[in-house]
Amino acid sequence: MIARDVAMAEPEHSPAHAEPAAAAVSIAGPEIVTGAAAGPSIRMAIDDRWRQAAERVAVPLIALAASSVVFGVFLALVAQVDPLEVYGLMYQGAFGSWFSLQNTLVRAAPLILTALCTALPARLGLVVIGNEGALVAGGVAAASAGLLMHGAAPIAVQLVMAVAGMAVGGLWILAAGWLRHSRGVNETIASLLLTYIAIALMNHLVEGPLRDPQSLNKPSTAPIGEANMIGNLPGTDVHWGLALGVIFCIGTYVLMRHTTFGFAADMAGGNVRAARGMGLNVGRLVAVTCLLGGAAAGLAGMIEVAAVHGRANASLVAGYGYAGILVAFLARHHPLAIVPVAVLMGGISASNGLLQRRLDLPDATVLVLQGVIFVMILAGESLYGRIRLFQPRGA
Amino acid sequence: MQTDLGLWAVPLAMLAGAIRVSTPFIFVSLGECLTERSGRINLGLEGTLVMGAMSAYGVALQTGSPWAGVLVAGLIGLLLGGLHAAICNLPRVNDIATGIALMLAATGLAFFLGKPLVQPKAPNLSAVELGWWSDIPQVRSALQVNWLFVLGIVLAPALWWALRKTRWGLVVRLAGESVDAARAMGVSVAWVRLLATAAGGFLSGIGGAFLSLYYPGSWNEGLSSGQGLMAVALVIFARWNPLRCLWASLLFGAAGAISPALQSVGVTQGYYLFGAAPYVLTLAIMIITCSPERSLRGAPGELGVTR
């Protein structure tokens, strides 16, 4: 029992717990200094805040650089292609032209939302990886709702679809969080099992009760109708899903960083016992963060249906959920950092087609690169606190 | 020649499934059991399973020897397990997240390297006929077992005995129960966990070889869908006991065979729903066996998954 307590207190076992603690320090830091009312030390404290912020940007960048070296060696030795040519094509395919940039942003939209599904519960120390399942469940629910609302005004149809997708996606992740809280079931395994169950349910529905007899090669639901599709942002080919994703991120940021709820969540993530001792309702915190995270992924599913496919079918299982896990970890579960990271990952996946056409690389190339980046990012966790340049110099 | 067995075909097919489908579960769960007993959780075994399946198929195709494939699959698993342990031994690195990362990385790598292996047909592992006494062809085919299944059956009590009775087993359990006690005894916890995780990876790789070289016996990207992960959940259900891992694997194998078994007697309705049975069963079992109030009986003290 004592040994277990020691292990819990040891920060090296849980980086997810360590980060909220660091955030708490950076919030508390300046206040202590103003209390002391000393001129030079204020500057020093601000300086230290910048150093910590710089560390949080620099360490992932170092990990990304290391990943590109490892992946480059892999490309040269295993795939026998010139890594520089690959990286050149990747840039071209991701950001090189207005067309490719739009393609990148279209792919970034679901990634932003699925990343929140991992990032939000992570504030409480939960590792949720059921993003793909919440996306699929949300997509099927949204398509069914859209079909039920057939004939109503498009805006009403879209609204009901969004609510249905978010509700079902939210319930999907809430189930994992609730099982963790009330039964002690490991949420990582449970959420992934729920993903497989969601995909099986979707296959059952689109091949059986919801099947459109017109869809022969790829069993699908009936189309929701051209009029009900979500349009594009003015002047672009990028659909409104991107804007919804960014708005969801900003909302999450405000909730988690500037409200009592977010502060309570950080506390519970840092130390559950202390939070309970303070009288915080940890179950409610778990429920709300999981519900919101799942709702984000469910909204991604609704957007894929209402802006891209027009119907629910197996195309929903496109790996956005798994890539979203990587985006969340790369962004260190920070809601605002998720947006640029999702654009980067969307770019990598957008360049895949170009790599397949020009260099005849398999479509799994992107999966390998994502895997390398993920491993490097986690190994990079050990760099925090190691690089002297970024360490606080304050008194 | 098929003899009409009516509804008896369903339990028979499930028995056959328990024997066929369970083998990867047995290997992965025994590997994970060993790893978790040393105080580390490896969620990346799903990726190891897929990598093992791909490399075994590739090597069997190149050399013409399926057993060479099994060996290479084990060695690839050993490397992946070692990599997981090495990364987790770095300070501040979380083993659950690393497992997810290696699961995605190994799956991606297997799909990348396995692209040219989808079409060709590699030599499969041979089977042992245990159904010679029966005249019914379905019974015979159900009792066709693979040597790897036999090996798994032998391995479970061997691992149980080794963990319980040998000095080596004691050291592994000590590293899993209390880091402080292990350090006081002069045991290098990092080293023990590295070896235990690598050995667990070796077994999972062999489990993967079974998938591609015996049942279903070909390589494609949908070969494993969560078997590696279910095996991890299964270890919790088996309370970290290798013998119970064996029984649980047989149970899961039978559950996995429900869907094809019903299809074989003509029940095509709800094929996908019955296909989800193993996942639902895993979840149900985890809900029943876990409890928030007390830590699980038999759980290694240092294990993150029960905290």
XYZ file of C-alpha atoms in Angstrom:
702
model
C 0.000 0.000 0.000
C 2.800 2.382 0.897
C 4.723 1.396 -2.209
C 1.683 2.224 -4.299
C 1.390 5.691 -2.807
C 5.022 6.347 -3.580
C 4.507 5.232 -7.141
C 1.510 7.544 -7.482
C 3.508 10.500 -6.301
C 6.343 9.765 -8.683
C 5.907 12.125 -11.617
C 7.882 9.955 -14.042
C 4.988 7.527 -14.385
C 2.468 10.024 -15.602
C 3.376 12.896 -17.922
C -0.333 13.500 -18.418
C -0.494 14.401 -14.744
C 2.677 16.408 -14.771
C 1.503 18.979 -17.269
C -1.455 20.428 -15.359
C 0.858 20.815 -12.400
C 3.269 22.786 -14.571
C 0.397 24.949 -15.789
C -0.659 25.614 -12.220
C 2.865 26.757 -11.414
C 2.940 29.138 -14.337
C -0.376 30.645 -13.251
C 0.668 30.959 -9.650
C 4.148 32.259 -10.468
C 3.551 35.948 -11.244
C 1.076 36.414 -8.402
C 3.649 35.378 -5.869
C 6.092 37.803 -7.414
C 3.623 40.741 -7.402
C 3.037 39.949 -3.772
C 6.742 40.419 -3.210
C 6.559 43.684 -5.228
C 10.116 43.433 -6.478
C 10.877 45.000 -9.892
C 13.669 42.834 -11.301
C 12.118 39.582 -10.151
C 8.918 40.354 -12.073
C 10.958 40.560 -15.222
C 12.672 37.345 -14.260
C 9.331 35.609 -13.640
C 8.002 36.770 -17.013
C 11.255 35.598 -18.526
C 10.737 32.199 -16.902
C 7.211 31.967 -18.247
C 8.566 32.567 -21.732
C 11.241 29.947 -21.169
C 8.613 27.393 -20.175
C 6.435 28.282 -23.139
C 9.480 28.019 -25.411
C 10.218 24.580 -23.979
C 6.698 23.411 -24.778
C 7.189 24.494 -28.398
C 10.822 23.453 -28.781
C 10.571 19.891 -27.462
C 7.870 18.822 -29.957
C 9.844 20.537 -32.730
C 12.968 18.570 -31.758
C 10.869 15.388 -31.795
C 9.486 16.296 -35.237
C 13.018 16.923 -36.553
C 14.179 13.568 -35.148
C 11.150 11.871 -36.747
C 11.989 13.313 -40.147
C 15.539 11.953 -39.833
C 14.326 8.474 -38.787
C 11.643 8.425 -41.492
C 14.213 9.689 -44.026
C 16.525 6.782 -43.212
C 13.547 4.414 -43.521
C 12.658 5.863 -46.938
C 16.227 5.636 -48.197
C 16.964 2.125 -46.918
C 13.620 0.319 -47.029
C 11.581 2.101 -49.693
C 14.715 3.015 -51.697
C 13.562 6.488 -52.609
C 15.264 9.839 -52.103
C 13.966 11.217 -48.790
C 14.528 14.825 -49.886
C 12.391 14.225 -52.944
C 9.681 12.735 -50.701
C 9.732 15.712 -48.356
C 9.665 18.073 -51.350
C 6.610 16.284 -52.739
C 4.988 16.264 -49.322
C 5.325 20.025 -49.056
C 4.023 20.435 -52.572
C 1.102 18.084 -51.948
C 0.227 19.686 -48.623
C 0.889 23.417 -48.914
C 2.438 23.936 -52.359
C -0.618 25.299 -54.137
C -3.984 26.829 -53.304
C -5.584 23.567 -54.386
C -3.410 21.393 -52.145
C -3.748 23.820 -49.229
C -7.532 23.546 -49.466
C -7.260 19.766 -49.586
C -5.114 19.941 -46.438
C -7.643 22.113 -44.618
C -10.525 19.797 -45.563
C -8.600 16.938 -43.955
C -7.612 19.033 -40.938
C -11.253 19.736 -40.022
C -12.144 16.234 -38.718
C -8.682 15.908 -37.156
C -9.221 19.026 -35.044
C -12.463 17.583 -33.704
C -11.269 14.008 -33.153
C -8.148 15.311 -31.381
C -10.374 17.030 -28.814
C -11.823 13.606 -28.024
C -8.443 12.570 -26.613
C -7.291 15.989 -25.402
C -10.289 16.846 -23.197
C -10.338 13.691 -21.042
C -6.530 13.892 -20.917
C -6.871 16.967 -18.670
C -8.245 14.536 -16.091
C -5.496 12.024 -16.686
C -7.692 9.722 -18.801
C -6.237 8.206 -21.978
C -9.204 7.880 -24.349
C -8.515 6.400 -27.795
C -12.070 5.656 -28.942
C -12.119 8.655 -31.301
C -12.777 6.597 -34.417
C -15.763 4.914 -32.770
C -17.307 8.191 -31.648
C -16.817 9.588 -35.151
C -18.481 6.577 -36.784
C -21.351 6.446 -34.280
C -21.879 10.183 -34.633
C -21.802 9.960 -38.408
C -24.412 7.194 -38.554
C -26.630 8.991 -36.023
C -26.356 12.235 -37.998
C -27.216 10.517 -41.274
C -30.239 8.791 -39.708
C -31.421 12.061 -38.178
C -30.986 13.804 -41.516
C -33.103 11.166 -43.235
C -35.821 11.395 -40.567
C -35.963 15.174 -41.015
C -36.351 14.841 -44.782
C -38.325 17.714 -46.234
C -37.617 20.235 -43.481
C -35.659 23.432 -44.060
C -31.963 22.636 -44.720
C -30.759 24.634 -41.730
C -33.093 22.698 -39.429
C -31.955 19.398 -40.934
C -28.304 20.341 -40.427
C -28.913 21.468 -36.878
C -30.701 18.262 -35.926
C -27.967 16.231 -37.630
C -25.284 18.048 -35.644
C -27.143 17.573 -32.364
C -27.726 13.877 -33.090
C -24.091 13.293 -34.064
C -22.772 15.122 -31.017
C -25.188 13.395 -28.646
C -24.377 9.878 -29.829
C -20.624 10.545 -30.094
C -20.727 12.085 -26.631
C -22.597 9.133 -25.139
C -20.075 6.776 -26.746
C -17.113 8.321 -24.908
C -19.212 9.037 -21.813
C -19.713 5.268 -21.561
C -15.942 4.748 -21.428
C -15.467 7.549 -18.886
C -18.385 6.417 -16.748
C -17.113 2.814 -16.709
C -13.745 4.126 -15.599
C -15.198 6.227 -12.854
C -17.872 3.927 -11.511
C -16.375 0.496 -12.196
C -12.646 1.140 -12.490
C -12.578 -0.274 -16.027
C -9.498 0.804 -17.971
C -10.791 3.585 -20.237
C -8.129 3.088 -22.916
C -9.105 -0.503 -23.621
C -12.826 0.154 -23.128
C -12.868 3.062 -25.566
C -11.078 1.062 -28.253
C -13.463 -1.872 -27.765
C -16.330 0.592 -28.154
C -14.752 1.637 -31.462
C -14.895 -1.905 -32.802
C -18.486 -2.181 -31.573
C -19.400 1.111 -33.278
C -17.905 -0.054 -36.581
C -19.757 -3.392 -36.323
C -23.020 -1.563 -35.586
C -22.484 0.754 -38.543
C -21.830 -2.210 -40.865
C -24.962 -3.899 -39.550
C -27.108 -0.790 -40.077
C -25.877 0.149 -43.549
C -26.132 -3.447 -44.771
C -29.489 -4.061 -43.133
C -32.124 -1.719 -41.707
C -30.756 1.551 -43.123
C -29.505 0.263 -46.454
C -30.311 2.208 -49.571
C -31.183 -0.409 -52.220
C -29.557 1.870 -54.811
C -26.109 1.479 -53.205
C -24.757 -1.675 -54.767
C -20.969 -1.729 -54.482
C -20.700 0.063 -51.196
C -23.654 -0.461 -48.857
C -24.738 2.958 -47.596
C -27.653 4.804 -46.092
C -29.824 6.817 -48.446
C -28.265 10.195 -49.363
C -29.289 13.071 -47.106
C -29.986 15.191 -50.200
C -27.938 17.829 -52.017
C -29.888 20.696 -50.416
C -28.999 19.549 -46.916
C -25.252 19.406 -47.499
C -23.015 21.812 -45.591
C -21.590 24.392 -47.958
C -18.109 25.819 -48.312
C -16.482 28.789 -46.640
C -16.926 31.818 -48.932
C -14.401 31.890 -51.758
C -12.969 28.451 -51.052
C -13.575 24.743 -51.533
C -13.103 24.194 -47.796
C -16.339 23.274 -46.021
C -17.692 24.905 -42.878
C -16.492 21.986 -40.788
C -13.118 23.693 -40.441
C -14.724 26.757 -38.878
C -16.809 24.564 -36.562
C -13.650 22.748 -35.464
C -11.805 25.985 -34.696
C -14.814 27.345 -32.788
C -15.043 24.116 -30.775
C -11.328 24.416 -29.908
C -11.661 28.038 -28.773
C -14.694 27.150 -26.680
C -12.819 24.271 -25.104
C -9.846 26.519 -24.427
C -12.000 29.058 -22.630
C -13.749 26.327 -20.631
C -10.583 24.515 -19.600
C -8.311 27.524 -18.993
C -10.555 30.350 -17.875
C -13.355 28.823 -15.833
C -13.656 27.222 -12.427
C -14.670 24.026 -14.164
C -11.379 23.869 -16.053
C -9.412 24.617 -12.910
C -11.252 21.851 -11.062
C -10.554 19.459 -13.923
C -6.848 20.284 -13.809
C -6.835 19.689 -10.062
C -8.545 16.336 -10.390
C -6.102 15.446 -13.166
C -3.184 16.343 -10.920
C -4.318 14.498 -7.832
C -7.681 12.767 -7.583
C -7.502 12.324 -3.813
C -6.725 15.977 -3.170
C -9.581 16.973 -5.496
C -11.982 14.668 -3.622
C -10.717 16.097 -0.369
C -11.580 19.565 -1.646
C -15.127 18.334 -2.220
C -14.927 18.348 -6.003
C -17.387 16.097 -7.795
C -14.873 14.090 -9.819
C -17.585 11.965 -11.418
C -19.208 15.081 -12.850
C -15.873 16.329 -14.163
C -15.213 12.975 -15.862
C -18.723 12.899 -17.320
C -18.605 16.424 -18.739
C -15.117 16.172 -20.275
C -15.854 12.781 -21.825
C -19.228 13.965 -23.106
C -17.660 17.064 -24.676
C -14.759 15.100 -26.173
C -17.088 12.503 -27.631
C -19.392 15.252 -28.915
C -16.451 16.779 -30.781
C -15.670 13.453 -32.481
C -19.375 12.870 -33.175
C -19.534 16.309 -34.803
C -16.584 15.270 -36.974
C -18.650 12.280 -38.088
C -21.641 14.524 -38.823
C -19.405 16.835 -40.883
C -17.942 13.936 -42.854
C -21.494 12.864 -43.689
C -22.972 16.310 -44.331
C -20.015 17.929 -46.101
C -18.048 15.128 -47.790
C -19.836 11.811 -48.351
C -23.502 12.853 -48.259
C -24.414 9.513 -46.660
C -23.100 7.173 -43.992
C -21.052 4.171 -45.106
C -17.745 2.436 -44.487
C -15.903 5.516 -45.808
C -16.364 6.973 -42.324
C -13.704 4.541 -41.088
C -10.887 6.523 -42.670
C -8.439 6.660 -39.782
C -9.275 10.241 -38.734
C -9.885 8.965 -35.223
C -6.480 7.334 -34.867
C -4.679 10.308 -36.432
C -6.618 12.498 -33.988
C -4.980 10.676 -31.047
C -1.603 11.615 -32.489
C -2.680 15.246 -33.004
C -3.788 15.472 -29.367
C -0.510 14.114 -28.025
C 1.547 16.265 -30.410
C -0.391 19.337 -29.228
C 0.163 18.217 -25.627
C -3.634 18.248 -25.203
C -3.729 22.039 -25.534
C -6.974 22.992 -27.343
C -5.449 25.907 -29.283
C -2.285 24.028 -30.277
C -4.513 21.343 -31.795
C -5.453 23.597 -34.745
C -1.954 24.085 -36.248
C -0.963 20.488 -35.465
C -4.110 19.202 -37.179
C -3.284 21.326 -40.236
C 0.213 19.802 -40.287
C -1.157 16.245 -40.015
C -3.890 17.032 -42.539
C -1.128 18.174 -44.879
C 0.780 14.918 -44.467
C -2.323 12.922 -45.318
C -3.235 15.250 -48.211
C 0.193 14.673 -49.795
C -0.339 10.907 -49.763
C -1.966 10.813 -53.193
C 0.939 12.655 -54.781
C 3.462 10.253 -53.200
C 1.514 7.270 -54.506
C 1.314 8.665 -58.041
C 4.842 10.024 -58.422
C 6.968 7.558 -56.439
C 4.665 4.542 -56.382
C 4.824 4.420 -52.573
C 2.134 2.375 -50.763
C -0.734 4.275 -49.152
C 0.506 3.142 -45.738
C 3.487 5.521 -46.069
C 1.583 8.151 -44.130
C 0.766 5.625 -41.387
C 4.476 4.859 -40.983
C 5.348 8.547 -40.733
C 2.532 9.141 -38.229
C 3.733 6.200 -36.156
C 7.329 7.442 -36.156
C 6.222 10.919 -35.112
C 4.046 9.502 -32.328
C 6.863 7.387 -30.893
C 9.339 10.273 -31.107
C 6.923 12.702 -29.436
C 6.514 10.367 -26.472
C 10.232 9.661 -26.219
C 10.656 13.455 -26.335
C 8.656 13.725 -23.082
C 11.872 12.765 -21.334
C 13.506 15.976 -22.626
C 11.318 18.221 -20.481
C 13.390 19.712 -17.708
C 16.592 18.476 -19.312
C 17.526 21.370 -21.591
C 19.171 24.062 -19.502
C 18.202 26.934 -21.805
C 14.531 26.495 -20.916
C 14.857 26.088 -17.170
C 13.587 28.826 -14.862
C 16.261 31.188 -13.572
C 13.968 32.935 -11.094
C 15.072 33.472 -7.504
C -18.482 -34.521 -48.112
C -20.481 -32.812 -45.405
C -22.771 -34.671 -43.049
C -25.893 -32.747 -42.130
C -25.654 -32.032 -38.418
C -28.475 -29.539 -38.134
C -28.048 -27.132 -35.230
C -25.300 -29.278 -33.741
C -23.073 -27.584 -36.287
C -23.102 -24.401 -34.191
C -21.537 -25.746 -30.970
C -19.193 -27.854 -33.064
C -18.065 -24.828 -35.051
C -17.626 -22.963 -31.792
C -15.472 -25.767 -30.437
C -13.449 -25.635 -33.623
C -13.280 -21.885 -33.192
C -12.164 -22.212 -29.601
C -9.260 -24.285 -30.861
C -8.446 -22.258 -33.984
C -9.231 -18.687 -33.069
C -7.865 -18.948 -29.546
C -4.221 -19.593 -30.415
C -3.267 -15.943 -31.038
C -5.164 -15.037 -27.843
C -3.170 -17.634 -25.897
C 0.188 -16.360 -27.101
C -0.565 -12.656 -26.771
C -2.189 -13.033 -23.359
C 0.670 -15.133 -22.007
C 3.153 -12.559 -23.334
C 1.175 -9.694 -21.851
C 0.777 -11.606 -18.599
C 4.549 -11.910 -18.281
C 5.058 -8.237 -19.169
C 2.399 -7.024 -16.745
C 3.745 -9.203 -13.972
C 6.962 -7.184 -14.279
C 4.948 -4.011 -13.710
C 4.641 -2.712 -17.237
C 1.656 -2.643 -19.577
C 2.217 -3.058 -23.307
C -0.825 -1.970 -25.320
C 1.275 -2.173 -28.484
C 0.860 -5.938 -28.758
C -1.881 -5.392 -31.323
C 0.793 -3.855 -33.556
C 3.249 -6.624 -32.687
C 0.642 -9.199 -33.706
C 0.133 -7.545 -37.095
C 3.885 -7.092 -37.658
C 4.449 -10.738 -36.694
C 1.756 -11.903 -39.108
C 3.223 -9.869 -41.967
C 6.858 -10.847 -41.387
C 6.011 -14.531 -40.893
C 4.098 -14.552 -44.167
C 6.884 -12.765 -46.015
C 9.604 -15.067 -44.693
C 7.554 -18.204 -45.334
C 7.028 -16.998 -48.888
C 10.729 -16.311 -49.432
C 12.200 -19.397 -47.772
C 9.364 -21.864 -48.327
C 9.538 -22.766 -44.647
C 6.641 -21.634 -42.460
C 8.586 -22.402 -39.288
C 11.300 -19.949 -40.345
C 8.460 -17.450 -40.614
C 7.321 -18.254 -37.078
C 10.852 -17.714 -35.762
C 11.313 -14.389 -37.563
C 7.884 -13.216 -36.368
C 9.002 -13.970 -32.818
C 12.246 -12.055 -33.291
C 10.406 -9.041 -34.758
C 8.121 -9.157 -31.724
C 11.185 -9.321 -29.483
C 12.550 -6.162 -31.116
C 9.242 -4.299 -30.820
C 8.860 -5.352 -27.189
C 12.426 -4.259 -26.488
C 11.767 -0.916 -28.166
C 8.644 -0.399 -26.041
C 10.566 -1.199 -22.874
C 13.509 0.993 -23.838
C 11.253 4.009 -24.491
C 9.279 3.404 -21.284
C 12.501 3.245 -19.294
C 13.166 6.893 -20.206
C 12.090 9.270 -17.451
C 8.565 10.759 -17.592
C 7.414 8.476 -20.408
C 3.965 6.933 -20.027
C 3.706 3.245 -20.950
C 0.042 3.360 -22.017
C 0.655 6.196 -24.488
C 3.822 4.527 -25.789
C 1.849 1.333 -26.344
C -0.720 3.224 -28.437
C 2.070 4.882 -30.443
C 3.831 1.583 -31.145
C 0.511 -0.045 -32.001
C -0.100 2.583 -34.706
C 3.545 2.577 -35.850
C 3.843 -1.216 -36.139
C 0.462 -1.522 -37.890
C 1.461 1.159 -40.388
C 4.840 -0.468 -40.973
C 3.226 -3.868 -41.515
C 0.786 -2.409 -44.062
C 3.666 -0.624 -45.802
C 5.938 -3.657 -46.035
C 3.097 -6.116 -46.550
C 1.713 -4.468 -49.698
C 3.402 -6.981 -52.083
C 2.329 -9.937 -49.902
C -1.434 -9.645 -50.380
C -1.559 -11.626 -53.633
C 0.978 -14.502 -53.384
C 0.270 -17.681 -51.442
C 2.797 -18.698 -48.792
C 3.146 -22.291 -47.516
C 1.034 -22.719 -44.383
C 1.815 -24.510 -41.144
C 0.679 -28.115 -41.157
C -2.022 -29.443 -38.851
C -2.218 -32.459 -36.563
C -5.267 -34.670 -37.113
C -6.863 -35.404 -33.745
C -10.216 -36.334 -35.244
C -9.184 -39.696 -36.771
C -11.651 -41.582 -34.580
C -14.686 -39.868 -36.068
C -16.522 -40.528 -39.330
C -18.053 -37.075 -39.455
C -15.968 -34.743 -41.618
C -16.959 -31.640 -39.606
C -15.697 -33.230 -36.398
C -12.467 -34.102 -38.134
C -11.931 -30.620 -39.420
C -12.832 -29.169 -36.014
C -10.179 -31.309 -34.360
C -7.442 -30.371 -36.808
C -5.081 -28.618 -34.473
C -1.897 -26.774 -35.114
C 1.402 -27.394 -33.336
C 1.388 -23.791 -32.164
C -1.878 -24.485 -30.302
C -0.214 -27.469 -28.604
C 2.784 -25.288 -27.795
C 0.484 -22.674 -26.287
C -1.244 -25.278 -24.118
C 2.146 -26.432 -22.826
C 3.458 -22.920 -22.404
C 0.667 -21.754 -20.080
C 1.395 -24.174 -17.200
C 5.126 -23.762 -17.835
C 4.887 -19.996 -17.415
C 2.608 -20.437 -14.396
C 5.177 -22.727 -12.800
C 8.120 -20.505 -13.731
C 6.509 -17.382 -12.277
C 5.610 -19.222 -9.099
C 8.516 -21.460 -8.373
C 11.684 -20.202 -9.987
C 14.071 -17.516 -8.813
C 13.675 -15.838 -12.179
C 9.907 -15.746 -11.753
C 10.275 -14.281 -8.298
C 12.474 -11.472 -9.622
C 9.886 -10.634 -12.302
C 7.070 -10.573 -9.736
C 9.159 -8.510 -7.346
C 9.784 -5.866 -10.024
C 6.027 -5.828 -10.625
C 4.975 -5.659 -6.982
C 7.285 -3.039 -5.581
C 10.055 -1.074 -7.223
C 11.468 -0.160 -3.822
C 11.663 -3.745 -2.621
C 13.298 -4.800 -5.883
C 15.866 -2.034 -5.597
C 16.568 -3.018 -2.026
C 17.270 -6.540 -3.240
C 19.708 -5.168 -5.795
C 17.477 -6.023 -8.763
C 17.622 -3.709 -11.762
C 13.936 -3.026 -12.350
C 14.544 -1.433 -15.762
C 16.492 -4.465 -16.955
C 13.927 -6.986 -15.684
C 11.115 -5.074 -17.358
C 13.092 -4.825 -20.592
C 13.565 -8.583 -20.691
C 9.979 -9.340 -19.664
C 8.555 -6.942 -22.257
C 10.835 -8.279 -24.995
C 9.860 -11.865 -24.134
C 6.195 -10.838 -24.176
C 6.755 -9.322 -27.616
C 8.355 -12.571 -28.794
C 5.248 -14.561 -27.847
C 2.918 -12.014 -29.473
C 4.925 -12.157 -32.683
C 4.411 -15.925 -32.769
C 0.696 -15.357 -32.195
C 0.755 -13.145 -35.290
C 2.498 -15.865 -37.296
C -0.398 -18.184 -36.482
C -2.849 -15.677 -37.991
C -1.121 -15.406 -41.348
C 0.265 -18.957 -41.618
C -2.590 -21.092 -40.278
C -5.899 -19.459 -39.584
C -7.131 -17.517 -41.571
C -3.842 -18.372 -43.288
C -3.223 -15.414 -45.568
C -2.008 -11.858 -45.236
C -4.283 -8.869 -45.604
C -4.724 -5.572 -43.820
C -7.843 -6.667 -41.965
C -6.162 -9.761 -40.542
C -6.257 -8.683 -36.918
C -8.978 -6.459 -35.637
C -8.252 -5.940 -32.021
C -7.217 -9.475 -31.030
C -4.012 -8.085 -29.515
C -5.946 -5.539 -27.531
C -8.599 -7.996 -26.397
C -5.785 -10.209 -25.159
C -4.626 -7.362 -22.928
C -8.117 -7.062 -21.465
C -8.194 -10.817 -21.111
C -5.132 -10.733 -18.844
C -7.033 -8.497 -16.426
C -9.949 -10.947 -16.517
C -7.504 -13.812 -15.890
C -6.094 -11.926 -12.902
C -2.524 -12.196 -14.166
C -2.557 -15.975 -13.895
C -1.170 -17.817 -16.985
C -3.441 -20.826 -16.435
C -6.541 -18.661 -16.353
C -5.210 -16.870 -19.450
C -5.461 -20.197 -21.251
C -9.110 -20.789 -20.269
C -10.035 -17.215 -21.046
C -8.395 -17.491 -24.471
C -10.452 -20.588 -25.278
C -13.612 -18.762 -24.204
C -12.743 -15.787 -26.409
C -11.936 -18.072 -29.312
C -15.384 -19.635 -29.019
C -17.018 -16.190 -28.891
C -15.087 -15.139 -31.985
C -16.413 -18.191 -33.825
C -20.104 -17.424 -33.172
C -20.527 -15.303 -36.277
C -18.981 -17.716 -38.847
C -20.662 -20.662 -37.059
C -24.131 -19.156 -37.401
C -23.383 -18.287 -41.007
C -22.472 -21.906 -41.691
C -25.967 -23.056 -40.644
C -27.583 -20.402 -42.779
C -28.193 -17.623 -40.252
C -26.973 -14.617 -42.222
C -29.086 -12.046 -40.392
C -26.976 -9.869 -38.124
C -23.617 -11.202 -39.287
C -21.875 -8.018 -38.178
C -23.717 -7.901 -34.868
C -22.543 -11.394 -33.952
C -19.110 -10.401 -35.209
C -19.044 -7.827 -32.417
C -19.626 -10.555 -29.812
C -15.969 -10.839 -28.709
C -15.747 -7.067 -28.125
C -19.006 -7.003 -26.179
C -17.887 -10.042 -24.200
C -14.536 -8.391 -23.384
C -16.269 -5.224 -22.254
C -18.824 -7.141 -20.194
C -16.096 -9.189 -18.542
C -14.103 -6.064 -17.706
C -17.204 -4.452 -16.200
C -17.882 -7.530 -14.070
C -14.326 -8.149 -12.892
C -13.214 -4.565 -12.241
C -14.131 -2.610 -9.157
C -13.346 0.951 -8.150
C -13.271 0.350 -4.399
C -10.608 -2.278 -4.067
C -7.613 -2.999 -6.220
C -7.913 -6.201 -8.177
C -6.895 -9.408 -6.504
C -3.689 -10.660 -8.063
C -2.860 -7.357 -9.699
C 0.835 -6.445 -9.720
C 1.253 -3.494 -7.363
C 3.197 -1.299 -9.779
C 0.812 -1.745 -12.673
C -0.678 1.488 -14.007
C -3.759 -0.141 -15.463
C -5.407 -0.852 -12.139
C -4.713 2.505 -10.573
